[in-house]
Structure formats: C-alpha cells, structure tokens
Short mmCIF file of C-alpha atoms in Angstrom, two decimals:
data_model
loop_
_atom_site.label_atom_id
_atom_site.label_comp_id
_atom_site.label_asym_id
_atom_site.label_seq_id
_atom_site.Cartn_x
_atom_site.Cartn_y
_atom_site.Cartn_z
CA MET A 1 -5.48 -74.22 -88.46
CA LEU A 2 -5.31 -70.70 -87.16
CA ARG A 3 -8.84 -70.93 -85.86
CA ARG A 4 -8.10 -74.26 -84.12
CA GLY A 5 -4.87 -72.85 -82.53
CA ALA A 6 -6.69 -69.75 -81.28
CA LEU A 7 -9.39 -71.91 -79.75
CA GLY A 8 -6.78 -74.01 -77.92
CA LEU A 9 -5.05 -70.89 -76.62
CA ALA A 10 -8.35 -69.51 -75.33
CA VAL A 11 -9.09 -72.79 -73.51
CA ARG A 12 -5.68 -72.75 -71.80
CA VAL A 13 -6.04 -69.08 -70.76
CA GLY A 14 -9.55 -69.69 -69.41
CA THR A 15 -8.36 -72.68 -67.40
CA LEU A 16 -5.53 -70.58 -65.95
CA LEU A 17 -7.95 -67.77 -64.96
CA VAL A 18 -10.28 -70.24 -63.25
CA ALA A 19 -7.36 -71.66 -61.24
CA VAL A 20 -6.21 -68.19 -60.17
CA CYS A 21 -9.73 -67.16 -59.09
CA SER A 22 -10.13 -70.35 -57.10
CA SER A 23 -6.83 -69.74 -55.30
CA LEU A 24 -7.79 -66.15 -54.45
CA SER A 25 -11.18 -67.32 -53.12
CA LEU A 26 -9.51 -69.85 -50.84
CA LEU A 27 -7.07 -67.22 -49.55
CA TYR A 28 -9.96 -64.82 -48.88
CA VAL A 29 -11.89 -67.47 -46.94
CA PHE A 30 -8.86 -68.27 -44.78
CA ALA A 31 -8.07 -64.58 -44.15
CA CYS A 32 -11.60 -63.51 -43.20
CA SER A 33 -12.63 -66.51 -41.16
CA PRO A 34 -12.90 -65.92 -37.33
CA PRO A 35 -9.66 -66.74 -35.51
CA SER A 36 -9.68 -69.86 -33.41
CA ALA A 37 -8.29 -70.00 -29.92
CA GLU A 38 -5.07 -71.50 -31.27
CA ARG A 39 -4.53 -68.54 -33.61
CA LEU A 40 -5.09 -65.70 -31.08
CA SER A 41 -2.00 -63.46 -30.99
CA LEU A 42 -0.48 -63.74 -27.54
CA PRO A 43 2.92 -62.85 -26.22
CA PRO A 44 5.46 -65.66 -26.07
CA GLY A 45 5.19 -67.81 -22.96
CA VAL A 46 1.54 -66.89 -22.25
CA HIS A 47 -0.76 -69.87 -21.66
CA VAL A 48 -3.65 -70.21 -24.13
CA PRO A 49 -6.95 -70.55 -22.24
CA THR A 50 -9.14 -73.54 -22.96
CA ASP A 51 -12.14 -72.84 -20.70
CA LYS A 52 -14.85 -70.19 -20.69
CA GLU A 53 -13.37 -68.18 -17.82
CA GLY A 54 -10.03 -68.04 -19.60
CA TYR A 55 -11.60 -66.65 -22.75
CA GLN A 56 -13.49 -64.02 -20.71
CA ALA A 57 -10.26 -62.93 -19.00
CA LEU A 58 -8.54 -62.69 -22.36
CA LEU A 59 -11.39 -60.60 -23.78
CA GLN A 60 -11.29 -58.27 -20.74
CA GLU A 61 -7.55 -57.84 -21.21
CA ARG A 62 -8.03 -56.88 -24.84
CA GLU A 63 -10.86 -54.52 -23.92
CA GLU A 64 -8.63 -52.83 -21.34
CA HIS A 65 -5.91 -52.47 -23.98
CA HIS A 66 -8.38 -50.77 -26.31
CA ARG A 67 -9.51 -48.45 -23.49
CA HIS A 68 -5.92 -47.32 -22.90
CA TYR A 69 -5.50 -46.77 -26.60
CA ILE A 70 -8.67 -44.69 -26.76
CA SER A 71 -7.54 -42.68 -23.71
CA SER A 72 -4.21 -41.98 -25.40
CA LEU A 73 -6.00 -40.78 -28.53
CA GLU A 74 -8.26 -38.52 -26.43
CA LYS A 75 -5.20 -36.95 -24.79
CA GLN A 76 -3.61 -36.33 -28.17
CA ILE A 77 -6.84 -34.77 -29.44
CA SER A 78 -7.04 -32.55 -26.34
CA GLN A 79 -3.43 -31.49 -26.81
CA LEU A 80 -4.03 -30.67 -30.46
CA LYS A 81 -7.14 -28.66 -29.55
CA GLU A 82 -5.19 -26.63 -26.99
CA ALA A 83 -2.41 -25.97 -29.50
CA LEU A 84 -5.02 -24.90 -32.03
CA GLU A 85 -6.65 -22.56 -29.51
CA GLN A 86 -3.31 -21.04 -28.56
CA ARG A 87 -2.43 -20.52 -32.19
CA GLY A 88 -5.80 -18.89 -32.80
CA GLN A 89 -5.30 -16.67 -29.76
CA GLN A 90 -1.88 -15.58 -31.02
CA LEU A 91 -3.32 -14.71 -34.42
CA GLU A 92 -6.17 -12.81 -32.78
CA ASN A 93 -3.74 -10.87 -30.57
CA LEU A 94 -1.66 -10.01 -33.61
CA ARG A 95 -4.72 -8.76 -35.46
CA ARG A 96 -5.82 -6.65 -32.47
CA SER A 97 -2.38 -5.13 -32.03
CA ARG A 98 -2.28 -4.16 -35.69
CA GLU A 99 -5.70 -2.56 -35.41
CA GLN A 100 -4.58 -0.58 -32.37
CA ALA A 101 -1.40 0.50 -34.16
CA ALA A 102 -3.60 1.74 -37.00
CA GLY A 103 -5.53 3.93 -34.56
CA THR A 104 -8.71 1.94 -33.98
CA PRO A 105 -10.92 3.12 -31.08
CA PRO A 106 -10.59 1.49 -27.64
CA VAL A 107 -12.53 -1.67 -26.85
CA GLU A 108 -15.87 -1.33 -25.09
CA ALA A 109 -17.37 -3.79 -22.63
CA PRO A 110 -19.38 -6.67 -24.14
CA ASN A 111 -23.11 -6.30 -24.59
CA GLY A 112 -23.93 -10.01 -24.65
CA ALA A 113 -22.57 -13.41 -23.74
CA GLY A 114 -21.53 -14.04 -27.34
CA ASP A 115 -19.06 -11.14 -27.19
CA LEU A 116 -17.42 -12.23 -23.92
CA GLN A 117 -14.55 -14.20 -25.44
CA GLU A 118 -13.75 -11.40 -27.86
CA PHE A 119 -13.82 -8.89 -25.00
CA LEU A 120 -11.39 -10.99 -22.92
CA GLN A 121 -9.00 -11.31 -25.85
CA ASN A 122 -9.15 -7.57 -26.43
CA GLN A 123 -8.38 -6.90 -22.76
CA LEU A 124 -5.31 -9.14 -23.01
CA ALA A 125 -4.14 -7.38 -26.17
CA ARG A 126 -4.51 -3.94 -24.57
CA ALA A 127 -2.80 -4.83 -21.27
CA GLU A 128 0.92 -4.47 -20.55
CA VAL A 129 1.67 -8.19 -20.80
CA HIS A 130 3.86 -8.93 -23.82
CA THR A 131 5.48 -5.49 -24.16
CA GLY A 132 6.02 -2.53 -21.88
CA ALA A 133 3.93 0.60 -22.19
CA ARG A 134 5.58 3.98 -22.62
CA VAL A 135 4.87 6.15 -19.57
CA LEU A 136 5.68 9.77 -18.85
CA ASN A 137 7.78 9.43 -15.68
CA GLU A 138 8.65 7.20 -12.73
CA TYR A 139 5.42 8.10 -10.93
CA SER A 140 3.25 6.76 -13.76
CA LEU A 141 4.46 3.16 -13.61
CA VAL A 142 2.17 0.66 -11.89
CA PRO A 143 4.44 -1.34 -9.51
CA PHE A 144 4.19 -5.09 -8.94
CA GLN A 145 3.56 -6.71 -5.58
CA THR A 146 5.50 -9.80 -4.49
CA PHE A 147 3.77 -12.76 -2.84
CA THR A 148 4.56 -16.20 -1.41
CA LEU A 149 2.27 -18.85 0.02
CA GLN A 150 2.18 -17.03 3.37
CA LYS A 151 2.82 -13.33 2.76
CA VAL A 152 2.18 -10.46 0.40
CA TYR A 153 4.80 -7.71 0.04
CA GLN A 154 3.41 -4.51 -1.41
CA LEU A 155 4.18 -0.84 -1.75
CA GLU A 156 1.89 1.54 0.10
CA THR A 157 1.97 5.32 0.31
CA GLY A 158 2.86 6.75 3.71
CA LEU A 159 5.32 5.61 6.35
CA THR A 160 2.62 4.21 8.63
CA ARG A 161 1.61 1.45 6.20
CA HIS A 162 2.85 -2.07 6.74
CA PRO A 163 5.44 -3.25 4.18
CA GLU A 164 3.71 -6.63 4.19
CA GLU A 165 0.23 -8.00 4.80
CA LYS A 166 0.26 -10.10 7.93
CA PRO A 167 -2.03 -11.84 7.78
CA ALA A 168 -3.12 -11.22 4.22
CA ARG A 169 -6.71 -10.08 3.73
CA LYS A 170 -9.10 -12.93 2.98
CA ASP A 171 -10.06 -11.60 -0.46
CA HIS A 172 -6.41 -11.14 -1.33
CA ARG A 173 -5.52 -14.60 -0.03
CA ASP A 174 -8.38 -16.25 -1.94
CA GLU A 175 -7.39 -14.47 -5.16
CA LEU A 176 -3.76 -15.57 -5.02
CA THR A 177 -4.68 -19.11 -3.91
CA ASP A 178 -6.96 -19.41 -6.93
CA VAL A 179 -4.16 -18.34 -9.29
CA ILE A 180 -1.64 -20.75 -7.71
CA GLU A 181 -4.13 -23.64 -7.97
CA THR A 182 -4.78 -22.76 -11.63
CA ALA A 183 -1.03 -22.80 -12.27
CA LEU A 184 -0.66 -26.21 -10.58
CA GLN A 185 -3.48 -27.61 -12.73
CA ALA A 186 -1.69 -26.36 -15.84
CA LEU A 187 1.64 -27.88 -14.73
CA ASN A 188 -0.01 -31.24 -13.92
CA ALA A 189 -2.21 -31.37 -17.05
CA PRO A 190 -2.27 -34.69 -18.99
CA TRP A 191 -0.33 -33.28 -21.93
CA GLU A 192 2.35 -32.02 -19.52
CA ARG A 193 2.57 -35.49 -17.95
CA ASP A 194 3.17 -37.05 -21.37
CA SER A 195 6.14 -34.72 -21.92
CA PRO A 196 9.51 -36.53 -21.72
CA ASN A 197 10.84 -33.73 -19.45
CA HIS A 198 7.99 -34.10 -16.94
CA ARG A 199 9.22 -36.24 -14.05
CA ARG A 200 6.85 -35.54 -11.15
CA ASP A 201 3.66 -33.93 -9.97
CA TYR A 202 3.86 -30.29 -8.85
CA SER A 203 2.50 -29.26 -5.45
CA PRO A 204 2.16 -25.96 -3.54
CA SER A 205 5.53 -26.63 -1.89
CA ASP A 206 7.16 -26.16 -5.33
CA PHE A 207 5.88 -22.58 -5.54
CA ILE A 208 8.74 -20.11 -4.94
CA GLU A 209 7.44 -16.62 -5.55
CA GLY A 210 5.03 -14.61 -7.65
CA ILE A 211 4.56 -11.02 -8.71
CA SER A 212 1.34 -9.35 -9.77
CA ARG A 213 -0.08 -5.97 -10.60
CA THR A 214 -3.48 -4.63 -11.61
CA GLU A 215 -4.24 -2.19 -14.38
CA ARG A 216 -7.60 -0.91 -13.23
CA ASP A 217 -9.09 -0.58 -16.70
CA LYS A 218 -7.78 -3.91 -18.07
CA GLY A 219 -7.10 -6.62 -15.50
CA THR A 220 -4.45 -8.28 -13.35
CA LEU A 221 -1.19 -9.83 -14.53
CA TYR A 222 0.45 -12.66 -12.58
CA GLU A 223 3.92 -14.18 -13.05
CA LEU A 224 4.47 -17.32 -10.94
CA THR A 225 7.75 -19.18 -10.46
CA PHE A 226 7.96 -22.85 -9.44
CA LYS A 227 10.87 -25.21 -8.86
CA GLY A 228 11.76 -27.13 -12.02
CA ASP A 229 12.33 -30.84 -12.52
CA GLN A 230 16.09 -30.39 -12.33
CA SER A 231 18.55 -28.40 -10.24
CA ARG A 232 18.69 -24.73 -11.25
CA GLU A 233 15.63 -25.14 -13.45
CA PHE A 234 12.43 -23.21 -12.92
CA ARG A 235 8.93 -23.23 -14.36
CA ARG A 236 7.46 -19.79 -14.99
CA LEU A 237 3.79 -19.29 -15.82
CA VAL A 238 2.12 -16.03 -16.78
CA PHE A 239 -1.62 -15.53 -16.23
CA PHE A 240 -3.86 -12.62 -17.01
CA ARG A 241 -7.20 -12.10 -15.28
CA PRO A 242 -9.27 -9.65 -17.37
CA PHE A 243 -11.76 -9.16 -14.54
CA GLY A 244 -12.90 -12.72 -15.20
CA PRO A 245 -11.41 -16.24 -15.09
CA PRO A 246 -7.59 -16.36 -15.31
CA MET A 247 -6.24 -16.90 -18.82
CA LYS A 248 -2.94 -18.70 -19.31
CA VAL A 249 -0.64 -16.56 -21.44
CA THR A 250 2.59 -18.57 -21.45
CA SER A 251 4.15 -21.64 -19.85
CA GLU A 252 7.89 -22.12 -20.22
CA ARG A 253 10.96 -23.77 -18.72
CA VAL A 254 13.71 -21.39 -17.64
CA ARG A 255 17.22 -22.76 -17.24
CA THR A 256 19.57 -20.57 -15.19
CA ASP A 257 22.68 -22.80 -15.23
CA ASN A 258 24.59 -20.51 -17.59
CA MET A 259 23.09 -17.16 -16.53
CA ILE A 260 26.14 -15.34 -15.20
CA ILE A 261 25.45 -12.16 -13.22
CA ASN A 262 28.09 -9.43 -13.45
CA ILE A 263 27.76 -7.45 -10.21
CA VAL A 264 29.11 -3.93 -10.80
CA VAL A 265 30.09 -1.95 -7.68
CA PRO A 266 31.39 1.66 -7.87
CA LEU A 267 33.64 2.50 -4.92
CA SER A 268 35.63 5.38 -3.46
CA LYS A 269 37.41 4.75 -0.16
CA ARG A 270 34.89 3.15 2.31
CA VAL A 271 37.21 0.18 2.72
CA GLU A 272 35.48 -1.13 5.88
CA LYS A 273 32.13 -1.15 4.10
CA PHE A 274 33.72 -3.02 1.21
CA ARG A 275 35.20 -5.57 3.62
CA HIS A 276 31.71 -6.25 5.06
CA PHE A 277 30.30 -6.43 1.53
CA MET A 278 32.82 -9.12 0.61
CA VAL A 279 31.79 -11.23 3.62
CA ASN A 280 28.24 -11.36 2.20
CA PHE A 281 29.64 -11.87 -1.32
CA ARG A 282 31.70 -14.88 -0.23
CA GLU A 283 28.75 -16.64 1.39
CA VAL A 284 26.05 -15.88 -1.17
CA CYS A 285 27.83 -15.53 -4.50
CA ILE A 286 30.71 -18.00 -4.13
CA ARG A 287 29.51 -20.69 -1.72
CA GLN A 288 25.78 -20.74 -2.54
CA ASP A 289 25.32 -19.48 -6.11
CA GLY A 290 28.61 -19.86 -7.98
CA ARG A 291 27.49 -18.06 -11.17
CA VAL A 292 28.68 -14.52 -10.46
CA HIS A 293 31.38 -12.17 -11.72
CA LEU A 294 32.37 -9.12 -9.64
CA THR A 295 33.46 -5.85 -11.24
CA VAL A 296 34.73 -3.15 -8.86
CA VAL A 297 35.27 0.33 -10.31
CA TYR A 298 37.47 2.28 -7.88
CA PHE A 299 37.89 6.06 -7.98
CA GLY A 300 41.17 7.61 -6.87
CA LYS A 301 44.37 6.21 -5.36
CA ASP A 302 43.64 6.46 -1.62
CA GLN A 303 43.13 3.01 -0.02
CA ILE A 304 43.37 1.22 -3.38
CA THR A 305 46.04 -1.04 -1.87
CA GLU A 306 43.60 -2.20 0.84
CA VAL A 307 40.91 -2.94 -1.76
CA LYS A 308 43.37 -4.99 -3.83
CA GLY A 309 44.36 -6.88 -0.67
CA ILE A 310 40.74 -7.78 0.12
CA LEU A 311 40.17 -9.09 -3.42
CA LYS A 312 43.46 -11.01 -3.40
CA LYS A 313 42.63 -12.62 -0.05
CA THR A 314 39.18 -13.66 -1.29
CA SER A 315 40.69 -15.08 -4.48
CA LYS A 316 43.26 -17.13 -2.55
CA GLU A 317 41.01 -18.42 0.25
CA MET A 318 37.95 -19.13 -1.92
CA ASN A 319 39.75 -20.10 -5.15
CA PHE A 320 37.76 -17.36 -6.87
CA ARG A 321 39.04 -15.72 -10.07
CA ASN A 322 35.87 -14.16 -11.49
CA PHE A 323 36.52 -10.53 -10.61
CA THR A 324 37.75 -7.38 -12.32
CA LEU A 325 39.18 -4.25 -10.68
CA VAL A 326 39.08 -1.03 -12.70
CA GLN A 327 40.81 2.05 -11.31
CA LEU A 328 39.80 5.55 -12.43
CA ASN A 329 41.89 8.54 -11.34
CA GLU A 330 39.01 11.00 -11.33
CA GLU A 331 36.28 12.40 -9.09
CA PHE A 332 33.71 9.89 -7.89
CA SER A 333 30.58 9.58 -10.02
CA ARG A 334 28.28 6.61 -9.47
CA GLY A 335 26.85 6.74 -12.98
CA ARG A 336 30.32 6.94 -14.50
CA GLY A 337 31.52 3.96 -12.45
CA LEU A 338 28.56 1.76 -13.39
CA ASP A 339 28.83 2.75 -17.04
CA VAL A 340 32.53 1.86 -17.15
CA GLY A 341 31.90 -1.39 -15.31
CA ALA A 342 29.16 -2.42 -17.74
CA ARG A 343 31.27 -1.66 -20.81
CA THR A 344 34.38 -3.40 -19.43
CA TRP A 345 32.75 -6.80 -19.99
CA LYS A 346 33.80 -8.02 -23.47
CA ARG A 347 32.58 -11.64 -23.49
CA GLY A 348 29.23 -11.14 -25.20
CA ASN A 349 25.94 -10.34 -23.54
CA VAL A 350 25.67 -10.67 -19.75
CA LEU A 351 23.16 -9.92 -17.02
CA LEU A 352 24.25 -6.84 -15.04
CA PHE A 353 23.37 -6.14 -11.42
CA PHE A 354 24.17 -2.54 -10.47
CA CYS A 355 24.92 -2.65 -6.75
CA ASP A 356 26.28 -0.41 -3.98
CA VAL A 357 28.72 -1.39 -1.28
CA ASP A 358 26.13 -0.95 1.49
CA ILE A 359 23.71 -3.50 -0.01
CA TYR A 360 22.99 -6.96 1.40
CA PHE A 361 21.39 -9.55 -0.89
CA SER A 362 20.52 -13.23 -0.69
CA ALA A 363 20.88 -16.13 -3.13
CA GLU A 364 17.11 -16.00 -3.65
CA PHE A 365 17.46 -12.43 -4.89
CA LEU A 366 20.03 -13.52 -7.48
CA ASN A 367 17.45 -15.97 -8.83
CA SER A 368 14.85 -13.18 -8.93
CA CYS A 369 17.37 -11.07 -10.84
CA ARG A 370 17.73 -13.82 -13.45
CA LEU A 371 14.04 -14.64 -13.71
CA ASN A 372 12.78 -11.05 -14.00
CA SER A 373 15.28 -9.94 -16.66
CA GLN A 374 15.22 -10.89 -20.32
CA PRO A 375 17.32 -9.35 -23.11
CA GLY A 376 15.27 -7.15 -25.41
CA LYS A 377 12.13 -7.66 -23.34
CA LYS A 378 12.37 -7.07 -19.56
CA VAL A 379 14.45 -5.14 -17.03
CA PHE A 380 14.13 -5.63 -13.27
CA TYR A 381 13.96 -2.69 -10.86
CA PRO A 382 13.61 -4.29 -7.41
CA VAL A 383 12.37 -2.21 -4.51
CA LEU A 384 14.78 -2.95 -1.66
CA PHE A 385 14.00 -2.86 2.05
CA SER A 386 15.93 -0.05 3.72
CA GLN A 387 17.10 -0.37 7.32
CA TYR A 388 16.41 2.32 9.90
CA ASN A 389 19.18 3.47 12.25
CA PRO A 390 19.69 0.41 14.53
CA SER A 391 20.54 2.68 17.47
CA LEU A 392 17.06 4.20 17.27
CA VAL A 393 15.29 0.92 16.52
CA TYR A 394 16.85 -1.05 19.39
CA GLY A 395 17.31 1.76 21.90
CA ASN A 396 21.08 1.73 22.43
CA HIS A 397 24.25 0.27 20.95
CA LYS A 398 24.49 -2.56 23.49
CA ALA A 399 21.06 -3.92 22.48
CA ILE A 400 21.77 -4.05 18.73
CA PRO A 401 21.58 -7.72 17.57
CA PRO A 402 23.83 -9.28 14.90
CA LEU A 403 23.20 -8.24 11.30
CA GLN A 404 21.36 -11.44 10.31
CA GLN A 405 18.81 -10.84 13.08
CA GLN A 406 18.31 -7.23 11.95
CA LEU A 407 17.17 -8.26 8.47
CA VAL A 408 13.48 -8.34 9.35
CA ILE A 409 10.82 -6.78 7.15
CA ASP A 410 8.70 -4.79 9.58
CA LYS A 411 7.39 -1.23 9.76
CA ASP A 412 9.54 -0.52 12.84
CA THR A 413 12.80 -1.82 11.36
CA GLY A 414 12.72 -0.24 7.90
CA PHE A 415 10.69 0.68 4.84
CA TRP A 416 10.37 -0.12 1.15
CA ARG A 417 12.72 2.27 -0.63
CA ASP A 418 10.26 2.99 -3.42
CA PHE A 419 11.88 6.34 -4.28
CA GLY A 420 15.23 4.70 -5.13
CA PHE A 421 16.11 3.31 -8.56
CA GLY A 422 19.82 2.57 -8.12
CA MET A 423 19.68 -1.24 -7.78
CA THR A 424 18.69 -2.81 -11.08
CA CYS A 425 19.12 -5.99 -13.13
CA GLN A 426 19.38 -5.58 -16.88
CA TYR A 427 21.24 -7.16 -19.76
CA ARG A 428 24.31 -5.40 -21.12
CA SER A 429 22.80 -5.24 -24.61
CA ASP A 430 19.75 -3.34 -23.30
CA PHE A 431 21.95 -1.00 -21.27
CA ILE A 432 24.11 -0.20 -24.31
CA ASN A 433 21.12 0.19 -26.65
CA ILE A 434 19.35 2.55 -24.24
CA GLY A 435 22.39 4.84 -24.15
CA GLY A 436 23.68 4.13 -20.63
CA PHE A 437 23.92 6.79 -17.93
CA ASP A 438 23.89 10.54 -18.35
CA MET A 439 27.57 11.35 -17.86
CA SER A 440 26.86 15.05 -17.20
CA ILE A 441 25.51 14.19 -13.71
CA LYS A 442 28.20 14.42 -11.02
CA GLY A 443 28.20 13.48 -7.35
CA TRP A 444 25.26 11.96 -5.49
CA GLY A 445 21.88 11.02 -6.99
CA GLY A 446 19.93 11.66 -10.15
CA GLU A 447 21.73 9.37 -12.60
CA ASP A 448 19.62 6.32 -11.68
CA VAL A 449 16.32 8.18 -12.21
CA HIS A 450 17.41 9.31 -15.69
CA LEU A 451 18.27 5.72 -16.68
CA TYR A 452 14.96 4.50 -15.24
CA ARG A 453 13.04 7.04 -17.31
CA LYS A 454 14.87 5.89 -20.44
CA TYR A 455 13.61 2.36 -19.89
CA LEU A 456 10.09 3.63 -19.25
CA HIS A 457 10.19 5.30 -22.68
CA SER A 458 11.80 2.32 -24.45
CA GLY A 459 8.89 -0.10 -24.76
CA LEU A 460 10.68 -2.73 -22.64
CA LEU A 461 8.70 -4.27 -19.79
CA VAL A 462 9.90 -2.67 -16.53
CA VAL A 463 9.36 -5.06 -13.60
CA ARG A 464 9.12 -2.95 -10.44
CA ALA A 465 8.40 -5.03 -7.33
CA PRO A 466 9.44 -5.35 -3.66
CA SER A 467 12.31 -7.78 -3.19
CA ARG A 468 12.38 -9.67 0.12
CA GLY A 469 16.04 -10.66 -0.38
CA LEU A 470 17.53 -7.20 -1.00
CA PHE A 471 18.40 -4.88 1.92
CA HIS A 472 19.95 -1.43 2.15
CA LEU A 473 22.08 -1.42 5.31
CA TRP A 474 21.89 1.74 7.39
CA HIS A 475 24.88 4.05 7.37
CA GLN A 476 25.49 7.65 8.34
CA LYS A 477 24.67 9.90 5.41
CA SER A 478 26.17 13.33 4.78
CA CYS A 479 25.08 15.78 2.09
CA SER A 480 27.83 17.91 0.58
CA ASP A 481 27.46 21.69 0.41
CA GLN A 482 28.86 21.49 -3.11
CA LEU A 483 25.76 19.72 -4.47
CA PRO A 484 23.29 21.67 -6.63
CA LEU A 485 20.08 22.68 -4.86
CA GLU A 486 17.93 19.88 -6.35
CA GLN A 487 20.45 17.14 -5.53
CA TYR A 488 20.96 18.54 -2.01
CA ARG A 489 17.21 18.49 -1.38
CA MET A 490 16.98 14.87 -2.56
CA CYS A 491 19.92 13.93 -0.36
CA MET A 492 18.36 15.51 2.75
CA GLU A 493 14.99 13.85 2.11
CA SER A 494 16.73 10.48 1.81
CA LYS A 495 18.67 11.14 5.02
CA ALA A 496 15.50 12.00 6.97
CA MET A 497 13.58 8.92 5.78
CA ASN A 498 16.57 6.68 6.47
CA GLU A 499 16.74 7.32 10.21
CA ALA A 500 13.56 5.96 11.77
CA SER A 501 9.86 5.31 11.29
CA HIS A 502 7.24 8.03 11.50
CA GLY A 503 6.36 7.01 15.04
CA GLN A 504 9.97 6.79 16.20
CA LEU A 505 10.79 10.21 14.76
CA GLY A 506 7.69 11.58 16.48
CA LEU A 507 8.85 10.23 19.84
CA LEU A 508 12.24 11.87 19.31
CA PHE A 509 10.68 15.16 18.27
CA PHE A 510 8.34 15.25 21.27
CA ARG A 511 10.81 13.82 23.77
CA ARG A 512 10.73 16.99 25.93
CA GLU A 513 6.97 16.77 26.26
CA ILE A 514 7.26 13.08 27.09
CA GLN A 515 9.92 13.73 29.70
CA ALA A 516 7.80 16.51 31.25
CA TYR A 517 4.83 14.12 31.33
CA LEU A 518 6.89 11.47 33.13
CA ARG A 519 8.09 14.01 35.71
CA ARG A 520 4.52 15.07 36.43
CA GLN A 521 3.52 11.43 36.88
CA VAL A 522 6.34 10.96 39.42
CA ARG A 523 5.28 14.08 41.38
CA ARG A 524 1.65 12.94 41.47
CA ALA A 525 2.70 9.52 42.72
CA ASN A 526 4.84 11.08 45.47
CA SER A 527 2.04 13.45 46.54
CA THR A 528 -0.41 10.56 46.72
CA ARG A 529 1.90 8.61 49.07
CA SER A 530 2.37 11.62 51.35
#
C-alpha cells in the first residue's frame, strides 16, 4: 500500500512539473519573439506605419534616439575624466608641496617628452598661485598688470613711460587673446552647458577685466573675470601658463550680492574736500552700487558740525542710513583713524576699503575690490592713477575742464602711484589677525607701508595691480616742519611727483631759456623784414 501510494504521488508531482515547464517555455517563446508592428512601443496618439517607408522612418527615429543617448553618455564620461584629472592634479600638487616643505631640491627642466607633464605640474606647485610667497619688502613683490579687450594697464619704471599700452604690442595682444579664448572655451564646454545654472553661451563681450603677472622662473598667472548668468554674479577663471600651454587652475562662480564694503575715511577739517567726496559717494555707492557702509573717523572738534550736517543731508535726501561717525579728540593720525574705523564694525566679518577724502572711485572699482579680496587668502592693493596739477596740465585755470573730463589715464595727465600703499581692500578678520597699524607712527606717511609689509610676510596672496577706476585727485600738499627727517623726505618726494610730468617739469625748469629762445626768434624775424 505504501509503495502504491508513493508511486501515485510521484506521478502527480511529475505531471505538475511537466505542466510548469511547458508554461515557462510558452512564456519564453512569447517574450523573446521579434515584436510585430502592432507591438512597437510608440507614444500615445502616434500613427503606426503600415508601409515600408513608414518602418524606415520609425527605424531612423529610434537610431537618432540612440545617437543622442550615446552622445549623453560620452559627455558624462568626458566630465568624469576631467574630474578625475583635476583630482589627480590636486593630489599631485599636495604631494609636491609637502616635498618642498620637507626641503627637497628645486625642480629642474625636463629632459624628455615623458617628463613634460610632471615638469608643468611642478611649475604650478612652485608658483605663487594658491598661496602668497613671503617676500622681504615692498620692492620684492611682482606687481600684476590689468587688461581689458582693448588696453593693457601696467606699471613701468620712470616717469616717461606710458601708463597704458596704446595700442598694445602684437605679442602682448596675441598672448592675452589666447588666454581669453581659452577661458571662453572652458565656460562654453559641454559639461558647463549641462549645468542647471548655465543659461547662455559666453562671448568676448562678457569679459570684464583680467590681471596677470609673470614670475620669470616659473610662468605667468592670469585671473579673468566675466559677467555671470545673473545680476551681480561673476565668473572668475584662473589660468597658469608654465612657459607652455595655459593650464586651468580653477573655475568658480562668485556672488557679490551680500558683499558689503565698509569704506573707512579718516578726516580732520578739510570740509570742502569731504563735501566733494560725498558727491561721488552719492552717485557711485548709493545710486549705482547700494552695498556700501561709510565709516568716518573725525579728529578734533573744529568743523565737526559741518561734517555732521553733510552726513545728515545725505541721509535725508538719499534715504541712506548705512554710515557711522566716530569722533576722536586727539591729534590726527591716519593709521589710528583707520584702525579705529575697522574695529568699530561689530557685525561679523566685512570687506574694508581704506580710503582718503581726496580719492575718486567708480562702481567698477568696487567690484574689483570685492573680486580681488578673499578672507584668509587674498588682499587687494590697487595702484591708483594720480592726477597732476590741472593748472599745469591745461595751462591756466580758465581752461581746466570739469572733473569727469579730467579723469583720463595718460602720461601727461597723471601717473600710476606705485609708491603709495594707502588705498587697500582687505577683510576685517585679516586686518585684525595681522595686528593692524603701527600706532607709534604719528602724522603723515609710513603707517601704510608697515601694514603692507606685514601682509607680504603673512603668506596671504597680495594682489598689486593698476586700477583704472581709482583716482587720486590733485590737491596742494604741504609738509610740516615737525615731521621726522625720513617722513619729511617722503612727503617732499610725493609733492614733487604730484605736480606734473617729467616733460612738464622740465619746461618749467628751463622756462627762462625757452623765453630767451623765443625773444631771439622774434629779433631774427624783425631783422629779416628790415
């Protein structure tokens, strides 16, 4: 009985297995058979073709879909490769910097083509790109030059040199054009286009300004600024050319919406100058920019009422409340005033612009101030363009044009004030950490150079470049007999250079000889007629 029951159970199980296998075979046949025209997956509402041409069109459409898919995969692969290369470059730079910190010998030039990439990476690691180099004094720093699509603004030794290249030399123009084109290619790369923040193609008209400088034993560093996709947004790209093809170092978006600039102005009397300063401040800082706080540090009691009246009038007429007036009943000291003004701000970190009352600046300069300063990394020391005495430039007082027409960068109207370090943009945290000004310095000059030297020794990147939107307006300068000998000498040198160009001073110095020459010419003309 048991044997017969087991046999019956085995028959039933076998029959069940055969049925299951048959069902699976049928399902496999249906799943793997070629789809018919009726079963092709098409979007709703699309007509199913019934002729040969229709099938060919459908196949072409599917082939095009697969091409787009393959193209998308290729872009993703390219993007991943670039990210991998950048990560490898960062690791290589880190390794090189550690080797240099351990005292490894300097890099030598490559002997073969296989060593070229390693040589270029070593040049980048050794150059002053990511961090500032410690230098001995203000004369050791390599300054930047500023350039646009049309002009190059550079510092040259000697008063007879042009403050700008016009026109730029062909080799210089070709070099900068190549870098700008490389930057545009990077901004318009496929992986940038796929970014959700990328809304348009970049063109040369989006280029705002660039700065560059060359370390003769390493290469050339370029920082280029373009208009961003949104208002008050910028795209900044950094390139390094290690005497070879440019290498992209960084590419980043810089938002300046919330970058408040606290303009600190030390003042003692000079109410008329302050009134003119506030005219420029109203137009540029309030009407055009709108992201500025003004801190005025006033020394003494004389004319303080007039200064308060000017600020009150500006506040009422322009609906402007972002200002602070600090009064100090002590002898004027520029360093002391700037130090107090910087420390008065209590609302966290802020970008400081140390300014004088005889300075004119544009809205473009305020953007340069924001873009060339970075807390814990960069401080901006712009080289301003200093006006010559308008009476000497234009001949007489009646011929002097309005101020806006005087702001022309030309060798006969002014010079790059490359010996001055008073105007600077830096974050409050860096200023506090560096120790601020030397409070033992009194009177005119010297305090700005000491602060500049501190930054040169700090390891921060010091950006020193001509600024086409920052002008020092001419004013009569007097040097006090109470100054120490060194400060008096500096004051007199500044006074002499502030008056006129080398050629104009020469004409004034030799005016007697010129007048004698003109008299002789008149006598010769009269004798010839007789």
